[in-house]
């Protein structure tokens, strides 16, 4: 077994240090930004934001250092995949999605913040782009012109099969973002064959938190309500037959605001598509040897579609992650995850923040009202919320104030 070379570089690719270890474990999950760790016996000269390159035994991984900790016997490097750079809110003109391809839209957002930001410490060194497909009229879950780019990349994969792959050339100090649908045919994996060391299957029917029905209410006319359903075929429909629907019924209720450019029905459908469709509604884990000739795990790219056979049943899915442990590789398919990750919780908190922000906006400027007028406005908003059974009940910090909505009582601290 060959040794793994560990190289560390600064943000501008200037060399820091080099180490060797005999084995590593590595996990990459496109849907959750997995954190990885390695332990080194010698002193580590690296810090947050530096680059780490791991290579050996036909494997090659690249990441960004999160932190370095020291114990009595080891230095531990914690690092994230390069996509973690995009896990932050950015300004993006969502109207452009009607004019340019999804791939070009992603490229321009990256350029704005990592090439043309005007901050040399933020900009990346020698960036190139390969746009490998053209997806027009894409609909992403963008509710304003400020959104988290990494969230949008997840939606792009789940809905359109579009991914961002990072290729780093440390010798040329160059980063290439390959954006688009991958050029690989769907492949069949027979999970019952003896070359498969282990397998796990979780389907949509096993996932008790997945929505399959959505009430959409017109915020400008609350009597106007449309209901959408996620069907077994993965389509979003208004009036499906009962035998097309998923059970048990898991529903939610949301507001949508129409504007001059978007009619309510169109806005409602786009919202339903965003809330109900999450890609391949399963989680399938297939573990094989690295050198397995039938599955050939090294050839699989994130975003490749698969047809997986088990016990006479067929499952359609897409590769969303890989895990390397010793001489085995686990291919992770599908968009379901077994537990709420920090990222999903953050997304739910953002929805809650938006609900309370809506309350704040409707109150307008508190300085222009006396306390009685403010209480009356909040009470009216609260009643409307109860009409649709959708009221924030957790504290949310807005600027210097914390607003609590608990059974009609509003307290501002």
Coordinates of N, CA and C in Angstrom, one line a residue, residues 288-396:
X288 N -18.4 -1.1 -2.0 CA -17.6 -2.0 -2.8 C -16.1 -1.8 -2.5
X289 N -15.3 -2.7 -3.0 CA -13.8 -2.5 -3.0 C -13.4 -1.4 -4.0
X290 N -12.4 -0.6 -3.7 CA -11.9 0.4 -4.6 C -11.6 -0.1 -6.0
X291 N -11.1 -1.4 -6.0 CA -10.7 -1.9 -7.3 C -11.8 -2.8 -7.9
X292 N -13.0 -2.7 -7.4 CA -14.1 -3.5 -8.0 C -14.3 -3.2 -9.5
X293 N -14.3 -4.3 -10.2 CA -14.3 -4.2 -11.7 C -15.7 -4.0 -12.2
X294 N -16.7 -4.5 -11.5 CA -18.1 -4.3 -12.0 C -18.7 -2.9 -11.8
X295 N -18.6 -2.4 -10.6 CA -19.1 -1.1 -10.3 C -18.1 0.0 -10.7
X296 N -16.8 -0.3 -10.6 CA -15.8 0.7 -10.9 C -16.0 2.0 -10.3
X297 N -15.9 2.1 -9.0 CA -16.3 3.3 -8.2 C -15.5 4.6 -8.6
X298 N -14.3 4.4 -9.0 CA -13.4 5.5 -9.3 C -14.0 6.3 -10.5
X299 N -14.7 5.7 -11.4 CA -15.2 6.3 -12.6 C -16.5 7.1 -12.4
X300 N -17.1 7.0 -11.2 CA -18.4 7.6 -10.9 C -18.2 9.1 -10.6
X301 N -18.9 10.0 -11.2 CA -18.9 11.4 -10.9 C -20.2 11.8 -10.2
X302 N -20.1 12.8 -9.3 CA -21.3 13.3 -8.7 C -22.2 13.8 -9.8
X303 N -23.5 13.5 -9.7 CA -24.5 13.8 -10.7 C -24.8 12.7 -11.7
X304 N -24.1 11.6 -11.6 CA -24.3 10.5 -12.6 C -25.6 9.8 -12.1
X305 N -26.4 9.5 -13.1 CA -27.7 8.8 -12.7 C -27.4 7.2 -12.7
X306 N -28.2 6.6 -11.9 CA -28.0 5.1 -11.7 C -29.4 4.4 -11.7
X307 N -29.3 3.2 -12.1 CA -30.5 2.3 -12.0 C -30.0 1.1 -11.2
X308 N -30.5 1.0 -9.9 CA -30.0 0.1 -9.0 C -31.1 -1.0 -8.7
X309 N -30.7 -2.2 -8.9 CA -31.6 -3.4 -8.8 C -31.3 -4.1 -7.4
X310 N -32.5 -4.4 -6.7 CA -32.4 -5.1 -5.5 C -33.7 -5.9 -5.2
X311 N -33.5 -7.1 -5.0 CA -34.7 -8.0 -4.7 C -35.8 -7.9 -5.7
X312 N -35.4 -7.8 -7.0 CA -36.3 -7.8 -8.1 C -36.9 -6.4 -8.3
X313 N -36.6 -5.4 -7.5 CA -37.1 -4.1 -7.7 C -36.0 -3.2 -8.3
X314 N -36.5 -2.1 -9.0 CA -35.6 -1.2 -9.6 C -35.7 0.2 -9.0
X315 N -34.6 0.9 -8.7 CA -34.6 2.2 -8.1 C -33.8 3.1 -9.0
X316 N -34.4 4.3 -9.3 CA -33.7 5.3 -10.0 C -33.1 6.3 -9.0
X317 N -31.8 6.6 -9.2 CA -31.2 7.6 -8.3 C -30.1 8.3 -9.0
X318 N -29.4 9.2 -8.2 CA -28.3 10.0 -8.7 C -27.2 10.0 -7.7
X319 N -25.9 9.9 -8.1 CA -24.8 9.9 -7.1 C -24.7 11.3 -6.5
X320 N -24.7 11.4 -5.2 CA -24.6 12.7 -4.5 C -23.4 12.7 -3.5
X321 N -22.7 11.5 -3.3 CA -21.6 11.5 -2.4 C -20.8 10.3 -2.5
X322 N -19.6 10.4 -1.9 CA -18.7 9.2 -1.8 C -18.0 9.2 -0.5
X323 N -17.7 8.0 0.0 CA -17.0 7.8 1.3 C -15.9 6.8 1.1
X324 N -14.7 7.2 1.5 CA -13.5 6.3 1.3 C -13.0 5.9 2.7
X325 N -12.9 4.6 2.9 CA -12.4 4.0 4.1 C -11.5 2.9 3.8
X326 N -10.2 3.0 4.0 CA -9.3 1.9 3.7 C -9.3 1.5 2.3
X327 N -9.7 0.3 2.0 CA -9.7 -0.2 0.6 C -11.2 -0.3 0.1
X328 N -12.1 0.3 0.8 CA -13.5 0.3 0.3 C -14.0 1.7 0.0
X329 N -15.0 1.8 -0.9 CA -15.6 3.0 -1.3 C -17.1 2.8 -1.1
X330 N -17.8 3.8 -0.5 CA -19.3 3.7 -0.4 C -19.8 4.8 -1.4
X331 N -20.6 4.4 -2.3 CA -21.3 5.3 -3.2 C -22.6 5.7 -2.6
X332 N -22.9 7.0 -2.5 CA -24.1 7.5 -1.8 C -25.0 8.1 -2.9
X333 N -26.2 7.6 -3.0 CA -27.1 8.0 -4.0 C -28.4 8.7 -3.4
X334 N -29.0 9.6 -4.1 CA -30.3 10.2 -3.7 C -30.1 11.4 -2.9
X335 N -31.3 12.1 -2.7 CA -31.3 13.4 -2.0 C -31.9 13.3 -0.6
X336 N -32.3 12.2 -0.2 CA -32.7 12.0 1.2 C -31.5 11.9 2.1
X337 N -31.6 12.5 3.3 CA -30.6 12.2 4.3 C -31.3 11.8 5.6
X338 N -30.6 11.0 6.4 CA -31.3 10.3 7.5 C -31.7 11.2 8.7
X339 N -31.0 12.3 8.8 CA -31.2 13.2 9.9 C -31.1 14.7 9.4
X340 N -31.7 15.6 10.1 CA -31.5 17.0 9.8 C -30.1 17.4 10.1
X341 N -29.4 17.9 9.0 CA -28.1 18.4 9.2 C -28.1 19.9 9.7
X342 N -27.0 20.3 10.1 CA -26.9 21.8 10.5 C -27.3 22.6 9.3
X343 N -27.0 22.2 8.1 CA -27.4 23.0 6.9 C -28.9 23.1 6.8
X344 N -29.6 22.0 7.0 CA -31.0 22.0 6.8 C -31.7 22.8 7.9
X345 N -31.2 22.7 9.1 CA -31.7 23.4 10.3 C -31.5 24.9 10.0
X346 N -30.4 25.3 9.4 CA -30.1 26.7 9.1 C -31.2 27.2 8.1
X347 N -31.5 26.3 7.1 CA -32.5 26.7 6.1 C -33.9 26.9 6.7
X348 N -34.2 26.0 7.7 CA -35.5 26.2 8.4 C -35.5 27.5 9.2
X349 N -34.4 27.8 9.8 CA -34.3 29.0 10.6 C -34.5 30.2 9.7
X350 N -33.9 30.2 8.5 CA -34.1 31.3 7.5 C -35.5 31.5 7.2
X351 N -36.3 30.4 7.0 CA -37.7 30.5 6.7 C -38.4 31.2 7.9
X352 N -38.1 30.8 9.1 CA -38.7 31.4 10.3 C -38.3 32.9 10.4
X353 N -37.0 33.2 10.1 CA -36.6 34.6 10.1 C -37.5 35.4 9.1
X354 N -37.7 34.8 8.0 CA -38.5 35.5 6.9 C -39.9 35.8 7.4
X355 N -40.5 34.8 8.1 CA -41.9 35.0 8.6 C -41.9 36.2 9.6
X356 N -41.0 36.2 10.5 CA -41.0 37.3 11.5 C -40.6 38.6 10.8
X357 N -39.7 38.6 9.8 CA -39.4 39.8 9.1 C -40.6 40.3 8.4
X358 N -41.4 39.5 7.8 CA -42.7 39.9 7.2 C -43.5 40.7 8.2
X359 N -43.6 40.1 9.4 CA -44.4 40.8 10.5 C -43.8 42.2 10.7
X360 N -42.5 42.3 10.8 CA -41.8 43.6 11.0 C -42.1 44.6 9.9
X361 N -42.1 44.0 8.6 CA -42.3 44.9 7.5 C -43.7 45.5 7.5
X362 N -44.7 44.6 7.9 CA -46.0 45.1 7.9 C -46.3 46.1 9.0
X363 N -45.5 46.0 10.1 CA -45.7 47.1 11.1 C -45.1 48.4 10.6
X364 N -44.3 48.3 9.5 CA -43.6 49.5 8.9 C -42.6 50.1 9.9
X365 N -42.7 51.4 10.1 CA -41.7 52.1 10.9 C -42.4 52.3 12.3
X366 N -41.8 51.6 13.3 CA -42.4 51.7 14.7 C -42.4 53.1 15.2
X367 N -41.4 53.9 14.8 CA -41.3 55.2 15.3 C -42.5 56.1 15.0
X368 N -43.3 55.8 14.0 CA -44.4 56.6 13.6 C -45.7 56.2 14.2
X369 N -45.7 55.2 15.1 CA -46.9 54.7 15.7 C -46.8 54.8 17.3
X370 N -47.9 55.0 17.9 CA -47.8 54.8 19.4 C -48.0 53.4 19.7
X371 N -47.8 53.0 21.0 CA -47.9 51.6 21.4 C -49.2 50.9 21.0
X372 N -50.3 51.6 21.2 CA -51.6 51.0 21.0 C -51.8 50.7 19.5
X373 N -51.3 51.6 18.6 CA -51.4 51.4 17.2 C -50.5 50.2 16.8
X374 N -49.3 50.1 17.4 CA -48.4 49.0 17.1 C -49.1 47.6 17.5
X375 N -49.6 47.6 18.7 CA -50.2 46.4 19.2 C -51.4 46.0 18.3
X376 N -52.2 46.9 17.8 CA -53.3 46.6 17.0 C -52.8 46.0 15.7
X377 N -51.8 46.6 15.1 CA -51.3 46.1 13.8 C -50.7 44.7 14.0
X378 N -50.0 44.4 15.0 CA -49.4 43.1 15.3 C -50.5 42.1 15.5
X379 N -51.5 42.5 16.3 CA -52.7 41.6 16.5 C -53.4 41.2 15.3
X380 N -53.6 42.2 14.3 CA -54.2 41.8 13.1 C -53.4 40.9 12.2
X381 N -52.1 41.1 12.2 CA -51.2 40.2 11.5 C -51.2 38.8 12.1
X382 N -51.2 38.8 13.4 CA -51.2 37.5 14.2 C -52.5 36.7 13.8
X383 N -53.6 37.4 13.8 CA -54.9 36.7 13.5 C -54.9 36.1 12.1
X384 N -54.3 36.8 11.2 CA -54.2 36.3 9.8 C -53.3 35.1 9.7
X385 N -52.2 35.1 10.6 CA -51.4 34.0 10.6 C -52.1 32.8 11.1
X386 N -52.9 33.0 12.2 CA -53.6 31.8 12.7 C -54.7 31.3 11.7
X387 N -55.2 32.1 10.9 CA -56.2 31.7 9.9 C -55.6 30.6 9.0
X388 N -54.2 30.6 8.7 CA -53.6 29.6 7.9 C -52.7 28.7 8.7
X389 N -52.9 28.7 10.0 CA -52.2 27.8 10.8 C -50.7 27.9 10.6
X390 N -50.1 29.1 10.5 CA -48.7 29.3 10.3 C -48.2 30.5 11.0
X391 N -47.7 30.2 12.3 CA -47.3 31.3 13.1 C -45.9 31.0 13.7
X392 N -44.9 31.9 13.6 CA -43.6 31.6 14.2 C -43.8 31.7 15.7
X393 N -43.2 30.7 16.4 CA -43.3 30.6 17.9 C -42.0 30.6 18.6
X394 N -40.9 30.8 17.8 CA -39.6 30.8 18.4 C -39.0 32.2 18.4
X395 N -38.1 32.6 19.3 CA -37.5 33.9 19.2 C -36.6 34.1 18.0
X396 N -36.7 35.2 17.3 CA -35.8 35.5 16.2 C -35.2 36.9 16.4

